[in-house]
Tab-separated table of C-alpha atoms in Angstrom:
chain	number	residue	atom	x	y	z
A	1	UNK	CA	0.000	0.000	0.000
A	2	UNK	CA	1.352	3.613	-1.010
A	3	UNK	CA	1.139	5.331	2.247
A	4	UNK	CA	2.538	8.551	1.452
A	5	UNK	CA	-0.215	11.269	0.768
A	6	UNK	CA	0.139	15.001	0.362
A	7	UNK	CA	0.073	16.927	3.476
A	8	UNK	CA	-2.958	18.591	3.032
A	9	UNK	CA	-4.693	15.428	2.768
A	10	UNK	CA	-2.606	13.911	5.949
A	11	UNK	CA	-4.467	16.835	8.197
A	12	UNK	CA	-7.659	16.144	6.208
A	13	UNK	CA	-7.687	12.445	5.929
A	14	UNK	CA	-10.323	12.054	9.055
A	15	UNK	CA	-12.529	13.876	7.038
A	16	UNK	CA	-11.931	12.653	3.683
A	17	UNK	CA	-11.951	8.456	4.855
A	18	UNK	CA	-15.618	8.678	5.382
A	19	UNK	CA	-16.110	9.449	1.839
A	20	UNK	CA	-13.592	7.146	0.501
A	21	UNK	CA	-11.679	4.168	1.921
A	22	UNK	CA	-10.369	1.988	-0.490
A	23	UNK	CA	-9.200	4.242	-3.257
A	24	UNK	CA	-6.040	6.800	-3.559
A	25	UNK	CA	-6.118	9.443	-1.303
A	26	UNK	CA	-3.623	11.065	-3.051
A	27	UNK	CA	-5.117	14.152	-3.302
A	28	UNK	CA	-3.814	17.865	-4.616
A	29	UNK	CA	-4.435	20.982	-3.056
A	30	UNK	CA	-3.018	23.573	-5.264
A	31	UNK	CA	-3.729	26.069	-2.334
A	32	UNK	CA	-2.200	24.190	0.561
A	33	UNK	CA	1.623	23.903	1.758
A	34	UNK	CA	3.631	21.266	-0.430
A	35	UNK	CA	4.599	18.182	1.847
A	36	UNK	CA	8.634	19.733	1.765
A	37	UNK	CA	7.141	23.163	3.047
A	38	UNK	CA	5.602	21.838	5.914
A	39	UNK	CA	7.499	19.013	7.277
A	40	UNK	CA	10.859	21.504	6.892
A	41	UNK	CA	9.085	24.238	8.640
A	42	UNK	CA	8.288	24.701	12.834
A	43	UNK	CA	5.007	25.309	12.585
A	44	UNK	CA	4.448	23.131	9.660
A	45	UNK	CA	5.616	20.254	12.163
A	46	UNK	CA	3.619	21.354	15.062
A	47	UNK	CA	0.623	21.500	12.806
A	48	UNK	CA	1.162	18.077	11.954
A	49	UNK	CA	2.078	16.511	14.992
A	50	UNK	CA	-1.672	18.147	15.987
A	51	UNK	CA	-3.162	16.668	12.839
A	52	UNK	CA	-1.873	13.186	13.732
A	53	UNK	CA	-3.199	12.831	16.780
A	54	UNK	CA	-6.120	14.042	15.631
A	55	UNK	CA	-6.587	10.971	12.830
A	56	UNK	CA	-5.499	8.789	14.951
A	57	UNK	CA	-8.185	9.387	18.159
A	58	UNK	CA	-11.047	10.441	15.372
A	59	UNK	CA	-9.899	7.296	12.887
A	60	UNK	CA	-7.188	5.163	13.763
A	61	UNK	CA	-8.960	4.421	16.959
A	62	UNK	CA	-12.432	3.903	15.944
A	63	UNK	CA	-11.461	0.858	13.863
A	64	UNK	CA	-9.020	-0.258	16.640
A	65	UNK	CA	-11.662	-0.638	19.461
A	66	UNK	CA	-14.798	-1.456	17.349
A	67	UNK	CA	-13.550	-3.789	14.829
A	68	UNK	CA	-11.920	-6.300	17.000
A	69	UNK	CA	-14.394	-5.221	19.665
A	70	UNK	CA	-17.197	-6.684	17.606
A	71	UNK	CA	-14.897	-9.923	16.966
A	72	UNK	CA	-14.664	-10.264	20.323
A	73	UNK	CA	-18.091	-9.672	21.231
A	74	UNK	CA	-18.237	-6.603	23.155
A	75	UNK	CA	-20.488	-5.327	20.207
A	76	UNK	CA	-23.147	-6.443	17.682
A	77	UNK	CA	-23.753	-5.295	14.809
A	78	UNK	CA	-26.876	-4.299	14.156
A	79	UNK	CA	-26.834	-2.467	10.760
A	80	UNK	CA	-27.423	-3.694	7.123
A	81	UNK	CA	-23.774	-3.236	6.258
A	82	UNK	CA	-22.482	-6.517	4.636
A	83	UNK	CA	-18.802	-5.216	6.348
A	84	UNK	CA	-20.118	-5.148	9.701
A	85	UNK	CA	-22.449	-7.844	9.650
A	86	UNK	CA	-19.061	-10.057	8.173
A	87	UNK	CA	-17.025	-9.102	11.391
A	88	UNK	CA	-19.812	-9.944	13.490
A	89	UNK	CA	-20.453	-13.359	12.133
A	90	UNK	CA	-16.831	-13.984	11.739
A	91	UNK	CA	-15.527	-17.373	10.823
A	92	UNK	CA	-13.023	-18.458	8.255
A	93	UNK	CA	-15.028	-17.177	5.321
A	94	UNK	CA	-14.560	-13.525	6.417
A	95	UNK	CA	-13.497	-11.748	2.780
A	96	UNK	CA	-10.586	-9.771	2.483
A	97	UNK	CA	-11.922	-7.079	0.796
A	98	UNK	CA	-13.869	-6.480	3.962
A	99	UNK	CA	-13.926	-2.630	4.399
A	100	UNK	CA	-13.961	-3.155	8.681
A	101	UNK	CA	-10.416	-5.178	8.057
A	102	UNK	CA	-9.294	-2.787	5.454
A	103	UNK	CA	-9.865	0.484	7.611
A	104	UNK	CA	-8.289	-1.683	10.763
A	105	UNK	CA	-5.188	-2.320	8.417
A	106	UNK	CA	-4.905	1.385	6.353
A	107	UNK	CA	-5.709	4.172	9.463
A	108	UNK	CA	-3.042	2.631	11.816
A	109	UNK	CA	-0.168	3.081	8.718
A	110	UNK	CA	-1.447	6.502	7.715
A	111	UNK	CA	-0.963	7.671	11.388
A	112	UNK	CA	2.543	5.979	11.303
A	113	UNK	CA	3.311	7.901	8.085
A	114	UNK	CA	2.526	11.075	9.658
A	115	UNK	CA	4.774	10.088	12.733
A	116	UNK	CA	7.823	8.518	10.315
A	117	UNK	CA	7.740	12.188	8.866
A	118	UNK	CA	7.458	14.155	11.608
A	119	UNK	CA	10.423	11.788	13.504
A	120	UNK	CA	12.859	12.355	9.928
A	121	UNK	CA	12.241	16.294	9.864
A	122	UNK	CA	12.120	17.233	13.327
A	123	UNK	CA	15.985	16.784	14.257
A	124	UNK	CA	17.174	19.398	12.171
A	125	UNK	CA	14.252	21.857	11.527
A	126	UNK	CA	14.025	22.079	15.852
A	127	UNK	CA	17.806	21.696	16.403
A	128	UNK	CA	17.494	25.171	17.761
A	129	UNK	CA	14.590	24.316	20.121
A	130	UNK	CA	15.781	20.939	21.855
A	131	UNK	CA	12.523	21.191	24.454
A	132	UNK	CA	9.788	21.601	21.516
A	133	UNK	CA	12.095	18.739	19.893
A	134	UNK	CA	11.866	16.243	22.642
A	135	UNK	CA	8.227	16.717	22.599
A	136	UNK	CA	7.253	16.738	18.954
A	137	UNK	CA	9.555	13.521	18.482
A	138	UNK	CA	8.357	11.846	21.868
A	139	UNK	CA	4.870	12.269	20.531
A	140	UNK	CA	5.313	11.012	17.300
A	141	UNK	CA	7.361	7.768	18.975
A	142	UNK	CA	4.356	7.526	20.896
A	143	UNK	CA	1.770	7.711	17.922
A	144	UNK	CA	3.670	5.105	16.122
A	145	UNK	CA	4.196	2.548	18.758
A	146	UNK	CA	-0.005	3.008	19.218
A	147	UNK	CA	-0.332	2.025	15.943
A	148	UNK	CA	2.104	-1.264	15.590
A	149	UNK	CA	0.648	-1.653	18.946
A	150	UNK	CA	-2.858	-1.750	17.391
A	151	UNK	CA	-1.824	-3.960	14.247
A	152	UNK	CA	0.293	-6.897	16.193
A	153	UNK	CA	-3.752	-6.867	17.933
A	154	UNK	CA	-5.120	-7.910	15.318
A	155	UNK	CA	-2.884	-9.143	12.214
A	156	UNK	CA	-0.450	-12.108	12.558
A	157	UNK	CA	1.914	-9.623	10.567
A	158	UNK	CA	2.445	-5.973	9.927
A	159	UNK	CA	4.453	-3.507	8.602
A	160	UNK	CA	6.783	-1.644	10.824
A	161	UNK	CA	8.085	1.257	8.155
A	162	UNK	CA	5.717	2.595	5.539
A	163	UNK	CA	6.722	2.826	2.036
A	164	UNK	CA	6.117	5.563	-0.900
A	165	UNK	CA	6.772	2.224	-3.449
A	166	UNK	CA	3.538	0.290	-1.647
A	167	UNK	CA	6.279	-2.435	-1.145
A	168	UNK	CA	6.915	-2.539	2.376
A	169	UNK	CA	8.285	-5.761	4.261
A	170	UNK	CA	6.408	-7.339	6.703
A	171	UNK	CA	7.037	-8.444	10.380
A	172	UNK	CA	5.849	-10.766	12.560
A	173	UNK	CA	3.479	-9.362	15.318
A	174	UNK	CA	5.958	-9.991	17.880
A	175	UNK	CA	8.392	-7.723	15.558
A	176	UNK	CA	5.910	-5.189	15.580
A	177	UNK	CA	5.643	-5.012	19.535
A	178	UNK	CA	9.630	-5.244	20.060
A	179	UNK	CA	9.628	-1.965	17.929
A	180	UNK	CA	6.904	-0.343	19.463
A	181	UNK	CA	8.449	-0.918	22.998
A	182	UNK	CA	11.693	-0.231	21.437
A	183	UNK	CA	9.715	3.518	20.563
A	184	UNK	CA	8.150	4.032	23.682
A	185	UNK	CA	11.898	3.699	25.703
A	186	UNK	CA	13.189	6.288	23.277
A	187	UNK	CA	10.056	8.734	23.930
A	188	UNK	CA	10.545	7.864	27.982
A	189	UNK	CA	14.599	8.649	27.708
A	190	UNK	CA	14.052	11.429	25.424
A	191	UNK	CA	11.249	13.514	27.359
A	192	UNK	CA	13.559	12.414	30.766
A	193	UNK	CA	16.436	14.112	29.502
A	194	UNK	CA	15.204	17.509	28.095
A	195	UNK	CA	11.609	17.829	29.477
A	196	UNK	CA	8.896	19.566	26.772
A	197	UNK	CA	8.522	23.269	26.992
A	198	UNK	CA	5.331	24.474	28.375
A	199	UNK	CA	4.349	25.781	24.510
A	200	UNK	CA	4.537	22.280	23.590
A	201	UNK	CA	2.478	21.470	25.643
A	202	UNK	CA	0.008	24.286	24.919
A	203	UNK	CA	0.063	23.974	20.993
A	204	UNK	CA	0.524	20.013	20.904
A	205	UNK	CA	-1.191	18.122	23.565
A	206	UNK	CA	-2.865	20.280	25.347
A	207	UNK	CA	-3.577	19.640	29.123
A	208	UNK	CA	-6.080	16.387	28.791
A	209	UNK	CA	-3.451	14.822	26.960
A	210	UNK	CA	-0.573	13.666	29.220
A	211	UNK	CA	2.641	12.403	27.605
A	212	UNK	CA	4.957	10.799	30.178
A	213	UNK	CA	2.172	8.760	31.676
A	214	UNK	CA	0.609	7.654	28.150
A	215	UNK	CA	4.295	6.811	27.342
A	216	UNK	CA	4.406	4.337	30.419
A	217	UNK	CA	1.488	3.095	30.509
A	218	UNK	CA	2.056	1.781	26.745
A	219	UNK	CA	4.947	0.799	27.845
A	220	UNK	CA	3.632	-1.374	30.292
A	221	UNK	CA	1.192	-2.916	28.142
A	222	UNK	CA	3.306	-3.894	25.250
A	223	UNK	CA	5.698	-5.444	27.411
A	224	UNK	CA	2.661	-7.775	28.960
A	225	UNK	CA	1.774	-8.913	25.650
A	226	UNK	CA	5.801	-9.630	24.565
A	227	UNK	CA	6.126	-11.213	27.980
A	228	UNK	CA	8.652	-8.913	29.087
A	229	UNK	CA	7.236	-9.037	32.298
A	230	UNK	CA	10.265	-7.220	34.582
A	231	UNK	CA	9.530	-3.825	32.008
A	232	UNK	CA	5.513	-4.522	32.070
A	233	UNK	CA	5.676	-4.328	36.307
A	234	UNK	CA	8.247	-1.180	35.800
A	235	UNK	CA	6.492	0.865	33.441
A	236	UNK	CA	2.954	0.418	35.005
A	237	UNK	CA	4.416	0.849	38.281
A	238	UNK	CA	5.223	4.474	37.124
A	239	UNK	CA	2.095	5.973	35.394
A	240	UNK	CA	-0.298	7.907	37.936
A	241	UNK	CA	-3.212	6.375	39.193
A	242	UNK	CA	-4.371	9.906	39.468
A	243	UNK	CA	-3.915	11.449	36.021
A	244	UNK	CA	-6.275	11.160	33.326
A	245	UNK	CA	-5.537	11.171	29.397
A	246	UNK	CA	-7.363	11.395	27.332
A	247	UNK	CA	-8.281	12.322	23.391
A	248	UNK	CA	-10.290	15.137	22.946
A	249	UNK	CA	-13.435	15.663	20.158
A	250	UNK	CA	-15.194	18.052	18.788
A	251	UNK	CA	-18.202	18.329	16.298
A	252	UNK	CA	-16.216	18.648	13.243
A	253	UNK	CA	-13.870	15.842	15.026
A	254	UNK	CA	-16.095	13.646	16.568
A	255	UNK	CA	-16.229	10.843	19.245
A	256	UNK	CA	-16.061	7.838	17.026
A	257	UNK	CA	-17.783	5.558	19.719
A	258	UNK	CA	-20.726	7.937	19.581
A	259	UNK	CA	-20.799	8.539	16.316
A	260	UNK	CA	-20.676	4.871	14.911
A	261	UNK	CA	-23.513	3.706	18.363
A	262	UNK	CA	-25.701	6.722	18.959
A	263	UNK	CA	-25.632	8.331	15.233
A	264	UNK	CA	-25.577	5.822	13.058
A	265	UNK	CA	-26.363	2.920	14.964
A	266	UNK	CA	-24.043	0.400	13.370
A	267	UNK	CA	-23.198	-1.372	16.714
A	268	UNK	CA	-24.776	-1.970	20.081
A	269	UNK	CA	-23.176	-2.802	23.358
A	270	UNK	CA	-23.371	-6.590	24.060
A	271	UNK	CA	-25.578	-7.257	27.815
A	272	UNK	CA	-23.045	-7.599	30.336
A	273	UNK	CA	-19.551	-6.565	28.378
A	274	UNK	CA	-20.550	-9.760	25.994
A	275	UNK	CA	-19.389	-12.144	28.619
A	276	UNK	CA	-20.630	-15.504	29.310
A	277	UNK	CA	-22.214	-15.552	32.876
A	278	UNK	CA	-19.555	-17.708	34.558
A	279	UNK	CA	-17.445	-14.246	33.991
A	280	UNK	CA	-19.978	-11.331	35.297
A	281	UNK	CA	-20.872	-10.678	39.302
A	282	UNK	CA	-23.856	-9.226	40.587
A	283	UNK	CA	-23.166	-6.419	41.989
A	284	UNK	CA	-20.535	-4.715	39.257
A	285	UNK	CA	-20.887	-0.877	40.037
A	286	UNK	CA	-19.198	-0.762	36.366
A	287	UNK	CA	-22.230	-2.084	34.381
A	288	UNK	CA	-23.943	1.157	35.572
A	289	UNK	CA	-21.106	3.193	34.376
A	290	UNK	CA	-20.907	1.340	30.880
A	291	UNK	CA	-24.515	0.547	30.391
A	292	UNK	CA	-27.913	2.065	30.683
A	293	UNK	CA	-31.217	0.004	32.042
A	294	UNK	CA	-32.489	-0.523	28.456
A	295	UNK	CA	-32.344	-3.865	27.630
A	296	UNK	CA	-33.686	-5.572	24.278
A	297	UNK	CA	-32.220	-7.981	21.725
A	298	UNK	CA	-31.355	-8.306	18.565
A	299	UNK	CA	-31.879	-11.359	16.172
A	300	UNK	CA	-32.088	-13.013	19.953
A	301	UNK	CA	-28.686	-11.518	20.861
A	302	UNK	CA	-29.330	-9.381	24.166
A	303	UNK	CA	-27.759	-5.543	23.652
A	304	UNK	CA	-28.154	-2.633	26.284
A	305	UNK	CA	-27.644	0.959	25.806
A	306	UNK	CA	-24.250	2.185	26.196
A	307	UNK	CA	-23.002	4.987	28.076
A	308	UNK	CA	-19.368	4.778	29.479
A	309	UNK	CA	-17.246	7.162	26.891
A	310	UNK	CA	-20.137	7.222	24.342
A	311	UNK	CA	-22.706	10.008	25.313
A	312	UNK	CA	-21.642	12.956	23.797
A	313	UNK	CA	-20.016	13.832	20.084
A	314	UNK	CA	-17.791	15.817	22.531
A	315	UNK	CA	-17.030	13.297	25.463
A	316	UNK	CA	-13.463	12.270	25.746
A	317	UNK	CA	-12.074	8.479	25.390
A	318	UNK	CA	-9.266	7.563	27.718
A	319	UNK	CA	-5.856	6.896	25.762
A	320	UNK	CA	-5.730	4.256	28.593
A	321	UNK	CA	-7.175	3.001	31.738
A	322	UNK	CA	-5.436	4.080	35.112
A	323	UNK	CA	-6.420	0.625	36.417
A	324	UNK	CA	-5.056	-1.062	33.646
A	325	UNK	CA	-1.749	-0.393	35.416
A	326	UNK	CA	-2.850	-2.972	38.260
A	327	UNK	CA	-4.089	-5.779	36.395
A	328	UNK	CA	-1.082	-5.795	33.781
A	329	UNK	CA	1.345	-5.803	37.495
A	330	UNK	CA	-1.044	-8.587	38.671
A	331	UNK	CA	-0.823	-10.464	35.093
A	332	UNK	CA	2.858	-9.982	35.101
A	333	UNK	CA	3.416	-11.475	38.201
A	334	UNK	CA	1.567	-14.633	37.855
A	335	UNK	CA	2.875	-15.265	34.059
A	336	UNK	CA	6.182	-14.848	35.791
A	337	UNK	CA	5.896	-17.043	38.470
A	338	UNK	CA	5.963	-14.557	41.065
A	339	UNK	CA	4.174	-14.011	44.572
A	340	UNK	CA	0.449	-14.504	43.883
A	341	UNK	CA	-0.695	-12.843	47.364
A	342	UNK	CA	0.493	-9.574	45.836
A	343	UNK	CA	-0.929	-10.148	42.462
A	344	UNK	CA	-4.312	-10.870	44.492
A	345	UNK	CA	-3.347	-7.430	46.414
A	346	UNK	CA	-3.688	-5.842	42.340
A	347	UNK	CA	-6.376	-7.778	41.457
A	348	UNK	CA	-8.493	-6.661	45.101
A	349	UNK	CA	-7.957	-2.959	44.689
A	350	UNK	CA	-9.603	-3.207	40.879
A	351	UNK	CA	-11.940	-4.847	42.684
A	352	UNK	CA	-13.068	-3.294	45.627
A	353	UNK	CA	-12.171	0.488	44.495
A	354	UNK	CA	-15.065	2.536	45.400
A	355	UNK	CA	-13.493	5.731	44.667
A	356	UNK	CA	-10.271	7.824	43.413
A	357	UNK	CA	-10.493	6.943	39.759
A	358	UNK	CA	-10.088	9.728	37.915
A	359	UNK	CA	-12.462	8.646	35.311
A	360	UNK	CA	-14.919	7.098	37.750
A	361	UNK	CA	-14.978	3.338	36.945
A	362	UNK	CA	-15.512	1.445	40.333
A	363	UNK	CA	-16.055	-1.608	40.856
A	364	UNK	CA	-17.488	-1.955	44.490
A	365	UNK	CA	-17.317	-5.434	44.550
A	366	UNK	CA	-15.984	-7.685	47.191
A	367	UNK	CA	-12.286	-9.128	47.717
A	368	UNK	CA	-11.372	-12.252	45.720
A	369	UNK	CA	-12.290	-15.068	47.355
A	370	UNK	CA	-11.232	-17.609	44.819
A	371	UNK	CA	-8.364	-20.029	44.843
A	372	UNK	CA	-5.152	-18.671	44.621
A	373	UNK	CA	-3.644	-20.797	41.713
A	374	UNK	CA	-2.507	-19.616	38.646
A	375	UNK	CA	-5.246	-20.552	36.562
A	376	UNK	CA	-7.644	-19.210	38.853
A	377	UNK	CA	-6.067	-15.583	39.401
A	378	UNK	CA	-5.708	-15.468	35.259
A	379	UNK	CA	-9.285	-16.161	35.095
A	380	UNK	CA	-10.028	-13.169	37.594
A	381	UNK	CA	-8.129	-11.138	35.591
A	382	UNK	CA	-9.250	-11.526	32.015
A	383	UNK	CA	-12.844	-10.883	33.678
A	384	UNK	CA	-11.467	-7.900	35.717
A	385	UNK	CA	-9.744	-6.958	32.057
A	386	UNK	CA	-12.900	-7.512	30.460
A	387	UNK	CA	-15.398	-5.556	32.416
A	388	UNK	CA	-12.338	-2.368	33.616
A	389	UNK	CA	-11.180	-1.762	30.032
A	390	UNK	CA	-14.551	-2.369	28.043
A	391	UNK	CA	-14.083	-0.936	24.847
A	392	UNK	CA	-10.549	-0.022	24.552
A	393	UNK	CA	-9.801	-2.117	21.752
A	394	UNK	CA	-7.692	-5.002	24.073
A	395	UNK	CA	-10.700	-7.371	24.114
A	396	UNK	CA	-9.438	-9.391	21.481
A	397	UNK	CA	-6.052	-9.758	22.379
A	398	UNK	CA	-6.473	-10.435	25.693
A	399	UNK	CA	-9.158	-13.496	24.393
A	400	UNK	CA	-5.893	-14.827	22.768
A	401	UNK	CA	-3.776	-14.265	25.242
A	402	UNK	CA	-6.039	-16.188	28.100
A	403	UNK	CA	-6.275	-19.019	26.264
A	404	UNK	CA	-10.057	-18.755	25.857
A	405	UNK	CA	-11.693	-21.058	23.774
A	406	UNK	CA	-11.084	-20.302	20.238
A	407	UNK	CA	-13.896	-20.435	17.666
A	408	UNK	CA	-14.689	-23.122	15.134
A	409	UNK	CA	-13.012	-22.662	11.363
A	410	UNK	CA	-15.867	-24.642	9.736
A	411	UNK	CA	-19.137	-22.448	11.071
A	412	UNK	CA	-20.461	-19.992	9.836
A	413	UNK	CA	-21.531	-17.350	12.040
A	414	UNK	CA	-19.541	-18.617	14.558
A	415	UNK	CA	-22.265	-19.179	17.187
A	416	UNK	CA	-22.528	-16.944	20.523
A	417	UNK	CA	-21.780	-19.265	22.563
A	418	UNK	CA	-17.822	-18.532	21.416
A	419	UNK	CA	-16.335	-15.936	23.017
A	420	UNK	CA	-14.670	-14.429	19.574
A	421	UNK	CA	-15.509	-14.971	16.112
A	422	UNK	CA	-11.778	-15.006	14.816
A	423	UNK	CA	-8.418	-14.619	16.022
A	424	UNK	CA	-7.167	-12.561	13.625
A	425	UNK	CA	-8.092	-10.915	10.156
A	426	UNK	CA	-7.140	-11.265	6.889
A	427	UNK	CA	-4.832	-9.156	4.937
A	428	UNK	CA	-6.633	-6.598	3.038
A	429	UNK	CA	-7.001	-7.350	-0.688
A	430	UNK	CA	-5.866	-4.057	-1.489
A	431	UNK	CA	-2.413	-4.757	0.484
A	432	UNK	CA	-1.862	-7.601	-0.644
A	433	UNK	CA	-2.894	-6.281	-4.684
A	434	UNK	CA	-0.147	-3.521	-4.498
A	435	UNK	CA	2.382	-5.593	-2.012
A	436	UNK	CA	3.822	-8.582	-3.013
A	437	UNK	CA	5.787	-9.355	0.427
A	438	UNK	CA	1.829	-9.470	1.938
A	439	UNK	CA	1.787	-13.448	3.968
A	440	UNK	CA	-0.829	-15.699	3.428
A	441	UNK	CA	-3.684	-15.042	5.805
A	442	UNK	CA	-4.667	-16.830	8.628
A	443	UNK	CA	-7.363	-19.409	8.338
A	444	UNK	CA	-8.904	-17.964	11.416
């Protein structure tokens, strides 16, 4: 895939992917900057680091969360799109022309193009400005480890460097998460050593958006999934359980989790986070937070209104979960063999936490009272995953990762009964029509 656009349409493309997604978006704007002008100009890279982010929480994400969030049953579709309605049935006869997969595949690389520019240029157009430096190349490290981040979720490969040629090499997902953690160290050293200027912070992020502990906590949950479990324990240890970041929308740059469940009603939340009822408690103070009273069903599948991050085409969506931070520690010490009293100390203030979240998830529930084996305590915390981090786009991942059972490749829909309809997705057709290095796809 030719990943390269002009700038104009880089800062644009949120707008511009609604109308078109599998075509060129190689666009010309014979009244914007040329690509040179802006990436070789201070402002031009501020703009753009902006812009990125911007694509990324508006586009990027959307796909991220409800894509895989459907797979994994979070969500149903409930719309008349064949694309949607393909994800939600799943199985090994999902196409790969599917527009979900190819969005899912195209919005994370277009991000990373963005970010590959803007870590190339900055060096030498903000030699003169080392603390607007750190922080427009921190950022962008950032932005691109999210995005390998969000392909190794859901692709068995990906591509770690984008390409003007549409040739790119692949890597295996593991390769992808060794370079995004790999990323996220360089941010961490680079923002340690010459902290970001306050007009960075002004002009870039803004104050909702909080670098060092998005860095971290990224950090921490990339080196879970590798199994680097020493750096997962480190890094979560070190993000604030009091600071909340978060993207930021706006009417022309909308909440995609509204926009795609209370506009245009492609999706529904699943009845209690879409898990089966050997994984939900009575008593969950977070089904009130995610979920409204109004119960129905759809083609017999029981939905429920959603509220959580989705009730306002202004409301912000966490970049991540403060109590994420406690389940990867608890994960990362039973994977590793470690003390499981103190993972059950992690797992019991998830659990229990009445207050002090700074986006007001609670639980409320009791202390574990379960045995403490290792199978047990990873059971306890894919549900606590499940139900803390609904809709952040790890549901699928996490499904893998706990061993849960894995769906059937000869049925078609996969029934409900299966926790997710795939494991991963097929390469798009477009990739793989422009890319000869594109793998054969997983049959499931």
């Amino acid at each position: 895939m030719k990943i390269r656009l002009s700038v104009y349409t880089k800062l644009v493309a949120f707008i511009l992917i609604w109308a078109v997604s599998a075509c060129s978006l190689d666009i010309e704007n014979v009244n914007g900057p040329t690509d040179q002008q802006v990436v070789n100009s201070r402002d031009g890279l501020i703009t753009l680091s902006v812009g990125m982010r911007q694509v990324y929480s508006t586009l990027a994400l959307e796909s991220i969360i409800l894509t895989p969030g459907t797979t994994a049953r979070e969500l149903r579709g409930i719309t008349t799109f064949t694309n949607i309605i393909e994800i939600d049935q799943g199985g090994s006869s999902l196409p790969n022309f599917n527009g979900n997969v190819l969005s899912l595949w195209q919005r994370p690389l277009r991000v990373m193009a963005m970010a590959e520019d803007i870590i190339t240029n900055a060096p030498s157009v903000l030699s003169s400005d080392p603390t607007m430096l750190s922080g427009v190349t921190a950022h962008a490290q950032l932005m691109k480890a999210m995005c390998l981040g969000g392909l190794a979720q859901s692709f068995t490969y990906g591509i770690s460097q984008t390409s003007i040629t549409g040739s790119a090499p692949f890597q295996t997902r593991d390769q992808l998460l060794d370079q995004a953690i790999s990323l996220l160290k360089e941010a961490s050293e680079t923002i340690a050593m010459t902290p970001p200027s306050t007009e960075f912070t002004t002009r870039v992020t803004g104050t909702e958006f909080d670098l060092p502990n998005t860095i971290q906590a990224y950090l921490a949950r990339y080196s879970l999934m590798a199994g680097n479990y020493a750096d997962a324990i480190a890094a979560a240890n070190s993000v604030s359980q009091t600071v909340a970041s978060r993207f930021i929308y706006t009417n022309l740059a909308p909440n995609p989790l509204y926009n795609q469940v209370q506009i245009a009603k492609n999706y529904a939340a699943r009845d209690n986070f879409g898990l089966p009822a050997a994984l939900t408690e009575s008593g969950d103070q977070r089904v009130s937070f995610y979920f409204t009273t109004d119960k129905t069903s759809f083609q017999d599948d029981a939905i429920v209104g959603l509220k959580g991050f989705a009730t306002a085409i202004d409301q912000p969506i966490p970049a991540y979960i403060p109590d994420e931070m406690k389940l990867i520690i608890a994960e990362a010490i039973v994977r590793s063999s470690g003390n499981l009293n103190e993972a059950v100390e992690q797992i019991n203030a998830v659990r229990t936490q009445t207050s002090g979240d700074p986006f007001g998830i609670h639980a409320g529930l009791a202390a574990y009272a379960g045995p403490v084996t290792t199978d047990d305590l990873l059971t306890e915390i894919y549900k606590q995953r499940s139900s803390e981090l609904y809709l952040s786009g790890l549901r699928l991942e996490d499904s893998r990762r706990f061993d849960r059972p894995a769906p059937p490749d000869d049925v078609v829909p996969v029934p409900i009964t299966f926790e997710r309809s795939r494991n991963y997705y097929p390469f798009p057709l477009q990739e793989r029509q422009n890319n000869l290095n594109t793998p054969d796809d997983p049959t499931l």
